[in-house]
């Protein structure tokens, strides 16, 4: 909307023709539950769906570490390991419920990928995604 004529506007129009064509492009959302809550992924999904010529192709969810769904009980109220474990177990349960909600509220493919840390070599992540 900034330019009405000139060399830049032709490039923008060509780009918009490509971006807003469901046959040639689409959105792939990536959800990082340990960084951003899943509810924001749902919000962005709904925003994308309101744009007439854009479609969400897939939603990738980077899973957090799986926990055995049993709370750690300790007789010592100062047991920091028990408190820490139970805190992360609570986060794991919340994420599991949010992902379940995401799957039921979207009609697009939700693909859960294993827990990838920021230290994992990019080649490992790419190799995994290529196998999908």
PDB file of C-alpha atoms in Angstrom:
ATOM      1  CA  UNK A   1       0.000   0.000   0.000  1.00  0.00           C
ATOM      2  CA  UNK A   2       3.006   2.339   0.252  1.00  0.00           C
ATOM      3  CA  UNK A   3       3.770   2.396  -3.472  1.00  0.00           C
ATOM      4  CA  UNK A   4       1.264   3.051  -6.235  1.00  0.00           C
ATOM      5  CA  UNK A   5       3.664   3.055  -9.186  1.00  0.00           C
ATOM      6  CA  UNK A   6       7.271   2.452 -10.061  1.00  0.00           C
ATOM      7  CA  UNK A   7       9.551  -0.570 -10.332  1.00  0.00           C
ATOM      8  CA  UNK A   8       8.887  -1.827  -6.802  1.00  0.00           C
ATOM      9  CA  UNK A   9       5.104  -2.094  -7.246  1.00  0.00           C
ATOM     10  CA  UNK A  10       5.461  -4.552 -10.161  1.00  0.00           C
ATOM     11  CA  UNK A  11       7.679  -6.815  -8.032  1.00  0.00           C
ATOM     12  CA  UNK A  12       5.188  -6.608  -5.148  1.00  0.00           C
ATOM     13  CA  UNK A  13       2.238  -7.420  -7.444  1.00  0.00           C
ATOM     14  CA  UNK A  14       4.100 -10.428  -8.890  1.00  0.00           C
ATOM     15  CA  UNK A  15       5.010 -11.600  -5.387  1.00  0.00           C
ATOM     16  CA  UNK A  16       1.421 -11.170  -4.147  1.00  0.00           C
ATOM     17  CA  UNK A  17       0.122 -13.152  -7.120  1.00  0.00           C
ATOM     18  CA  UNK A  18       2.350 -16.032  -6.055  1.00  0.00           C
ATOM     19  CA  UNK A  19       1.774 -15.771  -2.288  1.00  0.00           C
ATOM     20  CA  UNK A  20      -2.010 -15.449  -2.526  1.00  0.00           C
ATOM     21  CA  UNK A  21      -2.450 -18.397  -4.894  1.00  0.00           C
ATOM     22  CA  UNK A  22      -3.496 -21.550  -3.019  1.00  0.00           C
ATOM     23  CA  UNK A  23      -2.197 -23.653  -5.904  1.00  0.00           C
ATOM     24  CA  UNK A  24       1.359 -22.364  -5.605  1.00  0.00           C
ATOM     25  CA  UNK A  25       1.912 -21.529  -1.941  1.00  0.00           C
ATOM     26  CA  UNK A  26       0.683 -22.115   1.564  1.00  0.00           C
ATOM     27  CA  UNK A  27       1.526 -21.618   5.206  1.00  0.00           C
ATOM     28  CA  UNK A  28       3.396 -24.087   7.365  1.00  0.00           C
ATOM     29  CA  UNK A  29       3.105 -23.155  11.001  1.00  0.00           C
ATOM     30  CA  UNK A  30       5.708 -24.198  13.527  1.00  0.00           C
ATOM     31  CA  UNK A  31       4.778 -24.406  17.194  1.00  0.00           C
ATOM     32  CA  UNK A  32       7.458 -24.426  19.868  1.00  0.00           C
ATOM     33  CA  UNK A  33       5.561 -25.209  23.090  1.00  0.00           C
ATOM     34  CA  UNK A  34       8.559 -24.531  25.318  1.00  0.00           C
ATOM     35  CA  UNK A  35       8.814 -21.016  23.789  1.00  0.00           C
ATOM     36  CA  UNK A  36       5.238 -20.060  22.891  1.00  0.00           C
ATOM     37  CA  UNK A  37       2.013 -21.566  24.179  1.00  0.00           C
ATOM     38  CA  UNK A  38      -0.064 -23.670  21.777  1.00  0.00           C
ATOM     39  CA  UNK A  39      -3.002 -21.279  22.186  1.00  0.00           C
ATOM     40  CA  UNK A  40      -1.044 -18.719  20.135  1.00  0.00           C
ATOM     41  CA  UNK A  41      -0.646 -21.309  17.383  1.00  0.00           C
ATOM     42  CA  UNK A  42      -4.431 -21.729  17.341  1.00  0.00           C
ATOM     43  CA  UNK A  43      -4.837 -17.929  17.200  1.00  0.00           C
ATOM     44  CA  UNK A  44      -2.477 -17.628  14.212  1.00  0.00           C
ATOM     45  CA  UNK A  45      -4.206 -20.568  12.513  1.00  0.00           C
ATOM     46  CA  UNK A  46      -7.548 -18.775  12.842  1.00  0.00           C
ATOM     47  CA  UNK A  47      -6.047 -15.557  11.448  1.00  0.00           C
ATOM     48  CA  UNK A  48      -4.624 -17.395   8.437  1.00  0.00           C
ATOM     49  CA  UNK A  49      -8.013 -19.015   7.799  1.00  0.00           C
ATOM     50  CA  UNK A  50      -9.657 -15.588   7.613  1.00  0.00           C
ATOM     51  CA  UNK A  51      -7.394 -14.654   4.671  1.00  0.00           C
ATOM     52  CA  UNK A  52      -9.300 -15.800   1.622  1.00  0.00           C
ATOM     53  CA  UNK A  53      -6.452 -16.949  -0.615  1.00  0.00           C
ATOM     54  CA  UNK A  54      -4.104 -18.470   1.950  1.00  0.00           C
ATOM     55  CA  UNK A  55      -4.261 -22.002   3.289  1.00  0.00           C
ATOM     56  CA  UNK A  56      -2.449 -23.679   6.149  1.00  0.00           C
ATOM     57  CA  UNK A  57      -0.713 -26.787   4.784  1.00  0.00           C
ATOM     58  CA  UNK A  58       0.535 -28.205   8.075  1.00  0.00           C
ATOM     59  CA  UNK A  59       1.303 -27.356  11.679  1.00  0.00           C
ATOM     60  CA  UNK A  60       4.531 -28.764  13.082  1.00  0.00           C
ATOM     61  CA  UNK A  61       4.691 -29.072  16.859  1.00  0.00           C
ATOM     62  CA  UNK A  62       8.110 -29.467  18.459  1.00  0.00           C
ATOM     63  CA  UNK A  63       7.315 -31.744  21.371  1.00  0.00           C
ATOM     64  CA  UNK A  64       8.848 -31.297  24.770  1.00  0.00           C
ATOM     65  CA  UNK A  65      10.495 -34.222  26.517  1.00  0.00           C
ATOM     66  CA  UNK A  66       8.063 -37.034  27.320  1.00  0.00           C
ATOM     67  CA  UNK A  67       7.468 -37.753  30.976  1.00  0.00           C
ATOM     68  CA  UNK A  68       6.166 -40.855  32.638  1.00  0.00           C
ATOM     69  CA  UNK A  69       2.819 -39.551  33.768  1.00  0.00           C
ATOM     70  CA  UNK A  70       3.331 -40.281  37.457  1.00  0.00           C
ATOM     71  CA  UNK A  71       3.936 -37.605  40.063  1.00  0.00           C
ATOM     72  CA  UNK A  72       7.093 -37.866  42.138  1.00  0.00           C
ATOM     73  CA  UNK A  73       6.151 -38.230  45.779  1.00  0.00           C
ATOM     74  CA  UNK A  74       8.570 -37.410  48.549  1.00  0.00           C
ATOM     75  CA  UNK A  75       8.250 -37.267  52.318  1.00  0.00           C
ATOM     76  CA  UNK A  76      10.783 -34.422  52.385  1.00  0.00           C
ATOM     77  CA  UNK A  77       8.989 -31.129  51.675  1.00  0.00           C
ATOM     78  CA  UNK A  78      12.360 -29.593  50.764  1.00  0.00           C
ATOM     79  CA  UNK A  79      12.979 -32.157  48.027  1.00  0.00           C
ATOM     80  CA  UNK A  80      13.806 -29.823  45.139  1.00  0.00           C
ATOM     81  CA  UNK A  81      14.096 -32.681  42.636  1.00  0.00           C
ATOM     82  CA  UNK A  82      10.512 -33.766  43.378  1.00  0.00           C
ATOM     83  CA  UNK A  83       9.227 -30.199  43.013  1.00  0.00           C
ATOM     84  CA  UNK A  84      11.164 -29.657  39.792  1.00  0.00           C
ATOM     85  CA  UNK A  85      10.039 -32.967  38.295  1.00  0.00           C
ATOM     86  CA  UNK A  86       6.402 -32.291  39.207  1.00  0.00           C
ATOM     87  CA  UNK A  87       6.633 -28.779  37.732  1.00  0.00           C
ATOM     88  CA  UNK A  88       7.812 -30.160  34.374  1.00  0.00           C
ATOM     89  CA  UNK A  89       5.270 -32.972  34.563  1.00  0.00           C
ATOM     90  CA  UNK A  90       2.550 -30.334  34.960  1.00  0.00           C
ATOM     91  CA  UNK A  91       3.890 -28.463  31.896  1.00  0.00           C
ATOM     92  CA  UNK A  92       4.001 -31.737  29.947  1.00  0.00           C
ATOM     93  CA  UNK A  93       0.354 -32.475  30.807  1.00  0.00           C
ATOM     94  CA  UNK A  94      -0.723 -28.943  29.857  1.00  0.00           C
ATOM     95  CA  UNK A  95       1.101 -29.203  26.524  1.00  0.00           C
ATOM     96  CA  UNK A  96      -0.407 -32.618  25.807  1.00  0.00           C
ATOM     97  CA  UNK A  97      -3.892 -31.179  26.415  1.00  0.00           C
ATOM     98  CA  UNK A  98      -3.158 -28.104  24.282  1.00  0.00           C
ATOM     99  CA  UNK A  99      -1.888 -30.213  21.376  1.00  0.00           C
ATOM    100  CA  UNK A 100      -4.981 -32.396  21.634  1.00  0.00           C
ATOM    101  CA  UNK A 101      -7.105 -29.237  21.536  1.00  0.00           C
ATOM    102  CA  UNK A 102      -5.101 -27.937  18.561  1.00  0.00           C
ATOM    103  CA  UNK A 103      -5.740 -31.165  16.661  1.00  0.00           C
ATOM    104  CA  UNK A 104      -9.465 -30.998  17.331  1.00  0.00           C
ATOM    105  CA  UNK A 105      -9.793 -27.277  16.509  1.00  0.00           C
ATOM    106  CA  UNK A 106      -7.924 -27.394  13.200  1.00  0.00           C
ATOM    107  CA  UNK A 107      -8.814 -29.297  10.100  1.00  0.00           C
ATOM    108  CA  UNK A 108      -5.215 -29.315   8.908  1.00  0.00           C
ATOM    109  CA  UNK A 109      -2.463 -31.806   9.581  1.00  0.00           C
ATOM    110  CA  UNK A 110      -0.822 -31.424  12.966  1.00  0.00           C
ATOM    111  CA  UNK A 111       2.525 -33.172  12.845  1.00  0.00           C
ATOM    112  CA  UNK A 112       4.290 -33.740  16.146  1.00  0.00           C
ATOM    113  CA  UNK A 113       8.028 -34.010  15.757  1.00  0.00           C
ATOM    114  CA  UNK A 114      10.437 -35.316  18.395  1.00  0.00           C
ATOM    115  CA  UNK A 115      11.942 -32.963  20.908  1.00  0.00           C
ATOM    116  CA  UNK A 116      14.645 -30.988  19.105  1.00  0.00           C
ATOM    117  CA  UNK A 117      16.858 -28.845  21.268  1.00  0.00           C
ATOM    118  CA  UNK A 118      18.515 -25.657  20.078  1.00  0.00           C
ATOM    119  CA  UNK A 119      21.842 -27.529  20.242  1.00  0.00           C
ATOM    120  CA  UNK A 120      20.775 -30.305  17.859  1.00  0.00           C
ATOM    121  CA  UNK A 121      22.632 -30.221  14.540  1.00  0.00           C
ATOM    122  CA  UNK A 122      20.427 -28.836  11.782  1.00  0.00           C
ATOM    123  CA  UNK A 123      21.319 -31.756   9.530  1.00  0.00           C
ATOM    124  CA  UNK A 124      19.610 -34.164  11.989  1.00  0.00           C
ATOM    125  CA  UNK A 125      16.421 -32.113  11.946  1.00  0.00           C
ATOM    126  CA  UNK A 126      16.407 -31.834   8.150  1.00  0.00           C
ATOM    127  CA  UNK A 127      17.050 -35.563   7.788  1.00  0.00           C
ATOM    128  CA  UNK A 128      14.095 -36.336  10.053  1.00  0.00           C
ATOM    129  CA  UNK A 129      11.778 -33.956   8.176  1.00  0.00           C
ATOM    130  CA  UNK A 130      12.813 -35.396   4.813  1.00  0.00           C
ATOM    131  CA  UNK A 131      11.691 -38.826   6.019  1.00  0.00           C
ATOM    132  CA  UNK A 132       8.180 -37.546   6.811  1.00  0.00           C
TER     133      UNK A 132
END
